[in-house]
GROMACS .gro file of N, CA and C in nm:
model
  348
    1UNK      N    1  -0.373  -1.765  -5.582
    1UNK     CA    2  -0.421  -1.934  -5.659
    1UNK      C    3  -0.473  -1.988  -5.525
    2UNK      N    4  -0.544  -2.085  -5.533
    2UNK     CA    5  -0.626  -2.155  -5.425
    2UNK      C    6  -0.621  -2.262  -5.413
    3UNK      N    7  -0.619  -2.350  -5.311
    3UNK     CA    8  -0.562  -2.449  -5.289
    3UNK      C    9  -0.719  -2.505  -5.271
    4UNK      N   10  -0.721  -2.675  -5.273
    4UNK     CA   11  -0.871  -2.747  -5.259
    4UNK      C   12  -0.860  -2.831  -5.143
    5UNK      N   13  -0.924  -2.871  -5.086
    5UNK     CA   14  -0.900  -2.957  -4.995
    5UNK      C   15  -1.061  -3.096  -4.965
    6UNK      N   16  -0.991  -3.188  -5.026
    6UNK     CA   17  -1.149  -3.289  -5.012
    6UNK      C   18  -1.131  -3.360  -4.887
    7UNK      N   19  -1.239  -3.393  -4.803
    7UNK     CA   20  -1.235  -3.463  -4.653
    7UNK      C   21  -1.329  -3.612  -4.662
    8UNK      N   22  -1.221  -3.688  -4.691
    8UNK     CA   23  -1.273  -3.842  -4.668
    8UNK      C   24  -1.335  -3.847  -4.538
    9UNK      N   25  -1.441  -3.932  -4.487
    9UNK     CA   26  -1.530  -4.007  -4.583
    9UNK      C   27  -1.657  -3.929  -4.636
   10UNK      N   28  -1.676  -3.833  -4.611
   10UNK     CA   29  -1.758  -3.732  -4.655
   10UNK      C   30  -1.772  -3.675  -4.780
   11UNK      N   31  -1.644  -3.693  -4.868
   11UNK     CA   32  -1.588  -3.622  -4.968
   11UNK      C   33  -1.656  -3.474  -4.993
   12UNK      N   34  -1.652  -3.407  -4.894
   12UNK     CA   35  -1.666  -3.309  -4.906
   12UNK      C   36  -1.557  -3.225  -4.910
   13UNK      N   37  -1.548  -3.107  -5.059
   13UNK     CA   38  -1.420  -3.064  -5.123
   13UNK      C   39  -1.450  -2.918  -5.082
   14UNK      N   40  -1.350  -2.843  -5.035
   14UNK     CA   41  -1.392  -2.647  -4.977
   14UNK      C   42  -1.235  -2.600  -5.041
   15UNK      N   43  -1.212  -2.457  -5.159
   15UNK     CA   44  -1.151  -2.415  -5.209
   15UNK      C   45  -1.123  -2.314  -5.050
   16UNK      N   46  -0.987  -2.293  -5.031
   16UNK     CA   47  -0.940  -2.203  -4.990
   16UNK      C   48  -0.828  -2.171  -4.998
   17UNK      N   49  -0.733  -2.032  -4.942
   17UNK     CA   50  -0.650  -1.970  -4.958
   17UNK      C   51  -0.529  -2.069  -4.945
   18UNK      N   52  -0.408  -2.068  -4.972
   18UNK     CA   53  -0.259  -2.127  -4.903
   18UNK      C   54  -0.240  -2.054  -4.831
   19UNK      N   55  -0.188  -2.202  -4.705
   19UNK     CA   56  -0.148  -2.097  -4.604
   19UNK      C   57  -0.268  -2.144  -4.473
   20UNK      N   58  -0.382  -2.209  -4.523
   20UNK     CA   59  -0.484  -2.221  -4.413
   20UNK      C   60  -0.506  -2.325  -4.386
   21UNK      N   61  -0.490  -2.343  -4.249
   21UNK     CA   62  -0.500  -2.459  -4.221
   21UNK      C   63  -0.610  -2.626  -4.218
   22UNK      N   64  -0.599  -2.721  -4.191
   22UNK     CA   65  -0.683  -2.804  -4.240
   22UNK      C   66  -0.790  -2.784  -4.134
   23UNK      N   67  -0.797  -2.703  -4.022
   23UNK     CA   68  -0.853  -2.729  -3.868
   23UNK      C   69  -0.959  -2.584  -3.970
   24UNK      N   70  -0.907  -2.533  -4.005
   24UNK     CA   71  -0.993  -2.383  -4.033
   24UNK      C   72  -1.087  -2.441  -4.183
   25UNK      N   73  -1.024  -2.511  -4.274
   25UNK     CA   74  -1.057  -2.559  -4.391
   25UNK      C   75  -1.212  -2.670  -4.347
   26UNK      N   76  -1.157  -2.746  -4.274
   26UNK     CA   77  -1.275  -2.832  -4.238
   26UNK      C   78  -1.376  -2.730  -4.166
   27UNK      N   79  -1.377  -2.624  -4.061
   27UNK     CA   80  -1.454  -2.513  -4.015
   27UNK      C   81  -1.572  -2.509  -4.143
   28UNK      N   82  -1.465  -2.433  -4.247
   28UNK     CA   83  -1.551  -2.317  -4.328
   28UNK      C   84  -1.596  -2.455  -4.419
   29UNK      N   85  -1.545  -2.563  -4.447
   29UNK     CA   86  -1.658  -2.696  -4.477
   29UNK      C   87  -1.771  -2.767  -4.400
   30UNK      N   88  -1.804  -2.705  -4.294
   30UNK     CA   89  -1.883  -2.732  -4.188
   30UNK      C   90  -1.856  -2.879  -4.141
   31UNK      N   91  -1.732  -2.901  -4.136
   31UNK     CA   92  -1.715  -3.020  -4.044
   31UNK      C   93  -1.630  -3.073  -3.925
   32UNK      N   94  -1.704  -3.081  -3.822
   32UNK     CA   95  -1.721  -3.114  -3.688
   32UNK      C   96  -1.565  -3.195  -3.699
   33UNK      N   97  -1.434  -3.088  -3.606
   33UNK     CA   98  -1.323  -3.167  -3.595
   33UNK      C   99  -1.317  -3.149  -3.475
   34UNK      N  100  -1.309  -3.228  -3.393
   34UNK     CA  101  -1.291  -3.223  -3.246
   34UNK      C  102  -1.106  -3.143  -3.193
   35UNK      N  103  -1.152  -3.063  -3.141
   35UNK     CA  104  -1.025  -2.980  -3.059
   35UNK      C  105  -1.047  -2.938  -2.919
   36UNK      N  106  -0.998  -2.881  -2.857
   36UNK     CA  107  -0.966  -2.854  -2.694
   36UNK      C  108  -0.895  -2.745  -2.691
   37UNK      N  109  -0.780  -2.735  -2.706
   37UNK     CA  110  -0.665  -2.655  -2.722
   37UNK      C  111  -0.702  -2.531  -2.812
   38UNK      N  112  -0.762  -2.520  -2.905
   38UNK     CA  113  -0.790  -2.411  -2.998
   38UNK      C  114  -0.712  -2.363  -3.091
   39UNK      N  115  -0.640  -2.515  -3.133
   39UNK     CA  116  -0.555  -2.506  -3.246
   39UNK      C  117  -0.408  -2.494  -3.212
   40UNK      N  118  -0.336  -2.556  -3.077
   40UNK     CA  119  -0.191  -2.459  -3.085
   40UNK      C  120  -0.152  -2.654  -3.044
   41UNK      N  121  -0.195  -2.722  -3.109
   41UNK     CA  122  -0.102  -2.850  -3.071
   41UNK      C  123  -0.102  -2.929  -2.969
   42UNK      N  124  -0.194  -2.872  -2.843
   42UNK     CA  125  -0.218  -2.900  -2.709
   42UNK      C  126  -0.294  -3.039  -2.666
   43UNK      N  127  -0.367  -3.081  -2.807
   43UNK     CA  128  -0.452  -3.155  -2.719
   43UNK      C  129  -0.467  -3.287  -2.816
   44UNK      N  130  -0.403  -3.286  -2.958
   44UNK     CA  131  -0.379  -3.406  -3.027
   44UNK      C  132  -0.511  -3.466  -3.112
   45UNK      N  133  -0.609  -3.388  -3.062
   45UNK     CA  134  -0.760  -3.458  -3.085
   45UNK      C  135  -0.780  -3.404  -3.229
   46UNK      N  136  -0.706  -3.352  -3.319
   46UNK     CA  137  -0.772  -3.313  -3.482
   46UNK      C  138  -0.661  -3.367  -3.558
   47UNK      N  139  -0.636  -3.498  -3.473
   47UNK     CA  140  -0.528  -3.557  -3.598
   47UNK      C  141  -0.617  -3.644  -3.728
   48UNK      N  142  -0.528  -3.632  -3.847
   48UNK     CA  143  -0.608  -3.685  -3.963
   48UNK      C  144  -0.484  -3.758  -4.044
   49UNK      N  145  -0.548  -3.850  -4.106
   49UNK     CA  146  -0.465  -3.867  -4.224
   49UNK      C  147  -0.452  -3.877  -4.376
   50UNK      N  148  -0.324  -3.849  -4.412
   50UNK     CA  149  -0.250  -3.748  -4.559
   50UNK      C  150  -0.192  -3.891  -4.604
   51UNK      N  151  -0.287  -3.915  -4.718
   51UNK     CA  152  -0.181  -4.013  -4.814
   51UNK      C  153  -0.086  -3.996  -4.824
   52UNK      N  154   0.042  -4.070  -4.883
   52UNK     CA  155   0.140  -4.023  -4.948
   52UNK      C  156   0.183  -3.952  -5.048
   53UNK      N  157   0.075  -3.940  -5.125
   53UNK     CA  158   0.025  -3.935  -5.266
   53UNK      C  159  -0.021  -3.733  -5.251
   54UNK      N  160  -0.049  -3.729  -5.095
   54UNK     CA  161  -0.095  -3.576  -5.113
   54UNK      C  162  -0.030  -3.470  -5.006
   55UNK      N  163   0.057  -3.564  -4.935
   55UNK     CA  164   0.138  -3.508  -4.857
   55UNK      C  165   0.240  -3.368  -4.831
   56UNK      N  166   0.225  -3.375  -4.988
   56UNK     CA  167   0.339  -3.235  -5.049
   56UNK      C  168   0.185  -3.099  -5.081
   57UNK      N  169   0.116  -3.161  -5.070
   57UNK     CA  170  -0.012  -3.064  -5.080
   57UNK      C  171  -0.033  -2.954  -4.929
   58UNK      N  172   0.045  -3.058  -4.817
   58UNK     CA  173   0.077  -2.946  -4.651
   58UNK      C  174   0.184  -2.941  -4.670
   59UNK      N  175   0.180  -2.814  -4.600
   59UNK     CA  176   0.345  -2.777  -4.533
   59UNK      C  177   0.395  -2.858  -4.476
   60UNK      N  178   0.544  -2.891  -4.470
   60UNK     CA  179   0.628  -2.970  -4.360
   60UNK      C  180   0.552  -3.002  -4.218
   61UNK      N  181   0.556  -3.071  -4.164
   61UNK     CA  182   0.507  -3.090  -3.972
   61UNK      C  183   0.599  -2.980  -3.989
   62UNK      N  184   0.524  -2.899  -3.834
   62UNK     CA  185   0.590  -2.847  -3.750
   62UNK      C  186   0.699  -2.896  -3.680
   63UNK      N  187   0.726  -2.833  -3.568
   63UNK     CA  188   0.830  -2.863  -3.410
   63UNK      C  189   0.687  -2.854  -3.387
   64UNK      N  190   0.577  -2.867  -3.335
   64UNK     CA  191   0.499  -2.931  -3.256
   64UNK      C  192   0.446  -3.012  -3.282
   65UNK      N  193   0.411  -3.037  -3.424
   65UNK     CA  194   0.364  -3.158  -3.477
   65UNK      C  195   0.481  -3.308  -3.428
   66UNK      N  196   0.632  -3.250  -3.442
   66UNK     CA  197   0.724  -3.287  -3.450
   66UNK      C  198   0.746  -3.412  -3.333
   67UNK      N  199   0.698  -3.316  -3.209
   67UNK     CA  200   0.721  -3.359  -3.083
   67UNK      C  201   0.632  -3.412  -3.056
   68UNK      N  202   0.458  -3.399  -3.062
   68UNK     CA  203   0.367  -3.438  -3.069
   68UNK      C  204   0.335  -3.589  -3.111
   69UNK      N  205   0.340  -3.595  -3.247
   69UNK     CA  206   0.335  -3.715  -3.321
   69UNK      C  207   0.434  -3.821  -3.359
   70UNK      N  208   0.548  -3.755  -3.319
   70UNK     CA  209   0.670  -3.869  -3.286
   70UNK      C  210   0.676  -3.942  -3.482
   71UNK      N  211   0.686  -4.085  -3.437
   71UNK     CA  212   0.630  -4.183  -3.527
   71UNK      C  213   0.524  -4.151  -3.673
   72UNK      N  214   0.403  -4.132  -3.573
   72UNK     CA  215   0.337  -4.138  -3.648
   72UNK      C  216   0.289  -4.019  -3.773
   73UNK      N  217   0.418  -3.942  -3.744
   73UNK     CA  218   0.393  -3.890  -3.916
   73UNK      C  219   0.415  -3.950  -4.020
   74UNK      N  220   0.555  -4.082  -3.934
   74UNK     CA  221   0.606  -4.158  -4.056
   74UNK      C  222   0.485  -4.259  -4.148
   75UNK      N  223   0.371  -4.207  -4.083
   75UNK     CA  224   0.240  -4.292  -4.117
   75UNK      C  225   0.121  -4.252  -4.151
   76UNK      N  226   0.170  -4.100  -4.154
   76UNK     CA  227   0.099  -3.998  -4.275
   76UNK      C  228   0.021  -3.967  -4.185
   77UNK      N  229  -0.004  -3.926  -4.017
   77UNK     CA  230  -0.102  -3.869  -3.923
   77UNK      C  231  -0.014  -3.755  -3.925
   78UNK      N  232  -0.129  -3.625  -3.928
   78UNK     CA  233  -0.087  -3.472  -3.942
   78UNK      C  234  -0.229  -3.422  -3.839
   79UNK      N  235  -0.146  -3.319  -3.789
   79UNK     CA  236  -0.241  -3.242  -3.676
   79UNK      C  237  -0.296  -3.096  -3.785
   80UNK      N  238  -0.449  -3.139  -3.795
   80UNK     CA  239  -0.516  -3.005  -3.857
   80UNK      C  240  -0.484  -2.886  -3.844
   81UNK      N  241  -0.516  -2.858  -3.686
   81UNK     CA  242  -0.406  -2.742  -3.685
   81UNK      C  243  -0.286  -2.675  -3.692
   82UNK      N  244  -0.212  -2.762  -3.737
   82UNK     CA  245  -0.095  -2.710  -3.718
   82UNK      C  246  -0.018  -2.749  -3.866
   83UNK      N  247  -0.119  -2.808  -3.962
   83UNK     CA  248  -0.050  -2.871  -4.089
   83UNK      C  249  -0.144  -2.769  -4.213
   84UNK      N  250  -0.111  -2.721  -4.278
   84UNK     CA  251  -0.124  -2.581  -4.381
   84UNK      C  252  -0.138  -2.598  -4.485
   85UNK      N  253  -0.269  -2.593  -4.595
   85UNK     CA  254  -0.298  -2.639  -4.753
   85UNK      C  255  -0.189  -2.516  -4.813
   86UNK      N  256  -0.091  -2.610  -4.894
   86UNK     CA  257  -0.070  -2.525  -5.035
   86UNK      C  258  -0.062  -2.580  -5.166
   87UNK      N  259  -0.191  -2.684  -5.165
   87UNK     CA  260  -0.209  -2.724  -5.306
   87UNK      C  261  -0.328  -2.823  -5.306
   88UNK      N  262  -0.349  -2.933  -5.364
   88UNK     CA  263  -0.499  -2.952  -5.356
   88UNK      C  264  -0.434  -3.102  -5.260
   89UNK      N  265  -0.545  -3.148  -5.147
   89UNK     CA  266  -0.485  -3.222  -5.101
   89UNK      C  267  -0.649  -3.279  -5.020
   90UNK      N  268  -0.617  -3.455  -5.042
   90UNK     CA  269  -0.733  -3.508  -4.977
   90UNK      C  270  -0.705  -3.537  -4.845
   91UNK      N  271  -0.814  -3.558  -4.709
   91UNK     CA  272  -0.742  -3.616  -4.583
   91UNK      C  273  -0.868  -3.665  -4.532
   92UNK      N  274  -0.807  -3.774  -4.464
   92UNK     CA  275  -0.927  -3.862  -4.405
   92UNK      C  276  -0.933  -3.838  -4.261
   93UNK      N  277  -1.094  -3.817  -4.206
   93UNK     CA  278  -1.072  -3.771  -4.104
   93UNK      C  279  -1.085  -3.888  -3.960
   94UNK      N  280  -1.077  -3.877  -3.857
   94UNK     CA  281  -1.096  -3.975  -3.777
   94UNK      C  282  -1.252  -4.025  -3.799
   95UNK      N  283  -1.258  -4.142  -3.683
   95UNK     CA  284  -1.375  -4.169  -3.684
   95UNK      C  285  -1.430  -4.155  -3.627
   96UNK      N  286  -1.570  -4.091  -3.584
   96UNK     CA  287  -1.634  -4.058  -3.449
   96UNK      C  288  -1.684  -4.132  -3.347
   97UNK      N  289  -1.586  -4.154  -3.241
   97UNK     CA  290  -1.606  -4.293  -3.132
   97UNK      C  291  -1.712  -4.369  -3.119
   98UNK      N  292  -1.799  -4.234  -3.063
   98UNK     CA  293  -1.990  -4.271  -3.080
   98UNK      C  294  -2.052  -4.293  -3.181
   99UNK      N  295  -2.042  -4.274  -3.298
   99UNK     CA  296  -2.058  -4.272  -3.402
   99UNK      C  297  -2.072  -4.490  -3.439
  100UNK      N  298  -1.937  -4.508  -3.437
  100UNK     CA  299  -1.855  -4.656  -3.409
  100UNK      C  300  -1.892  -4.715  -3.313
  101UNK      N  301  -1.931  -4.703  -3.176
  101UNK     CA  302  -1.990  -4.792  -3.108
  101UNK      C  303  -2.138  -4.786  -3.060
  102UNK      N  304  -2.184  -4.684  -3.182
  102UNK     CA  305  -2.325  -4.703  -3.223
  102UNK      C  306  -2.354  -4.833  -3.326
  103UNK      N  307  -2.259  -4.824  -3.416
  103UNK     CA  308  -2.245  -4.922  -3.550
  103UNK      C  309  -2.237  -5.045  -3.472
  104UNK      N  310  -2.103  -5.057  -3.402
  104UNK     CA  311  -2.095  -5.200  -3.345
  104UNK      C  312  -2.216  -5.261  -3.282
  105UNK      N  313  -2.270  -5.149  -3.161
  105UNK     CA  314  -2.383  -5.253  -3.100
  105UNK      C  315  -2.501  -5.267  -3.225
  106UNK      N  316  -2.500  -5.186  -3.301
  106UNK     CA  317  -2.639  -5.210  -3.402
  106UNK      C  318  -2.614  -5.330  -3.486
  107UNK      N  319  -2.483  -5.370  -3.509
  107UNK     CA  320  -2.379  -5.500  -3.574
  107UNK      C  321  -2.445  -5.627  -3.472
  108UNK      N  322  -2.438  -5.633  -3.339
  108UNK     CA  323  -2.402  -5.724  -3.264
  108UNK      C  324  -2.584  -5.713  -3.228
  109UNK      N  325  -2.647  -5.633  -3.261
  109UNK     CA  326  -2.786  -5.688  -3.242
  109UNK      C  327  -2.828  -5.760  -3.354
  110UNK      N  328  -2.809  -5.738  -3.478
  110UNK     CA  329  -2.864  -5.795  -3.622
  110UNK      C  330  -2.783  -5.936  -3.611
  111UNK      N  331  -2.691  -5.991  -3.534
  111UNK     CA  332  -2.630  -6.120  -3.521
  111UNK      C  333  -2.715  -6.182  -3.460
  112UNK      N  334  -2.723  -6.100  -3.309
  112UNK     CA  335  -2.852  -6.169  -3.223
  112UNK      C  336  -2.932  -6.230  -3.276
  113UNK      N  337  -3.015  -6.139  -3.388
  113UNK     CA  338  -3.123  -6.129  -3.430
  113UNK      C  339  -3.141  -6.292  -3.566
  114UNK      N  340  -3.089  -6.325  -3.595
  114UNK     CA  341  -2.990  -6.371  -3.705
  114UNK      C  342  -3.019  -6.513  -3.644
  115UNK      N  343  -2.982  -6.530  -3.521
  115UNK     CA  344  -2.928  -6.674  -3.406
  115UNK      C  345  -3.082  -6.686  -3.357
  116UNK      N  346  -3.196  -6.620  -3.359
  116UNK     CA  347  -3.281  -6.644  -3.387
  116UNK      C  348  -3.411  -6.703  -3.415
   0.00000   0.00000   0.00000
């Protein structure tokens, strides 16, 4: 039995074997998810959001996740390198900080143009 994971906001979906990490699934879907530690729960860069309705589609948090994320776990934050797929899941990827900064600058420019 395979699991299916959908990555938001892109909507890309990929089929994977149960036990596959969210990070590995993202890579097989050709979705970039930043990490520096090589998937060892060391850098906290691969945080993703999981709604409560999809939480059971991932394995329970590992001890490493509990230590690193603490109360963020209660808000649906998981480490993609540690969370493993065991059903059909939907995860929200973090916003790319560079794209967010560019978008914000473009919005400012539009506002300034409207003033003139």
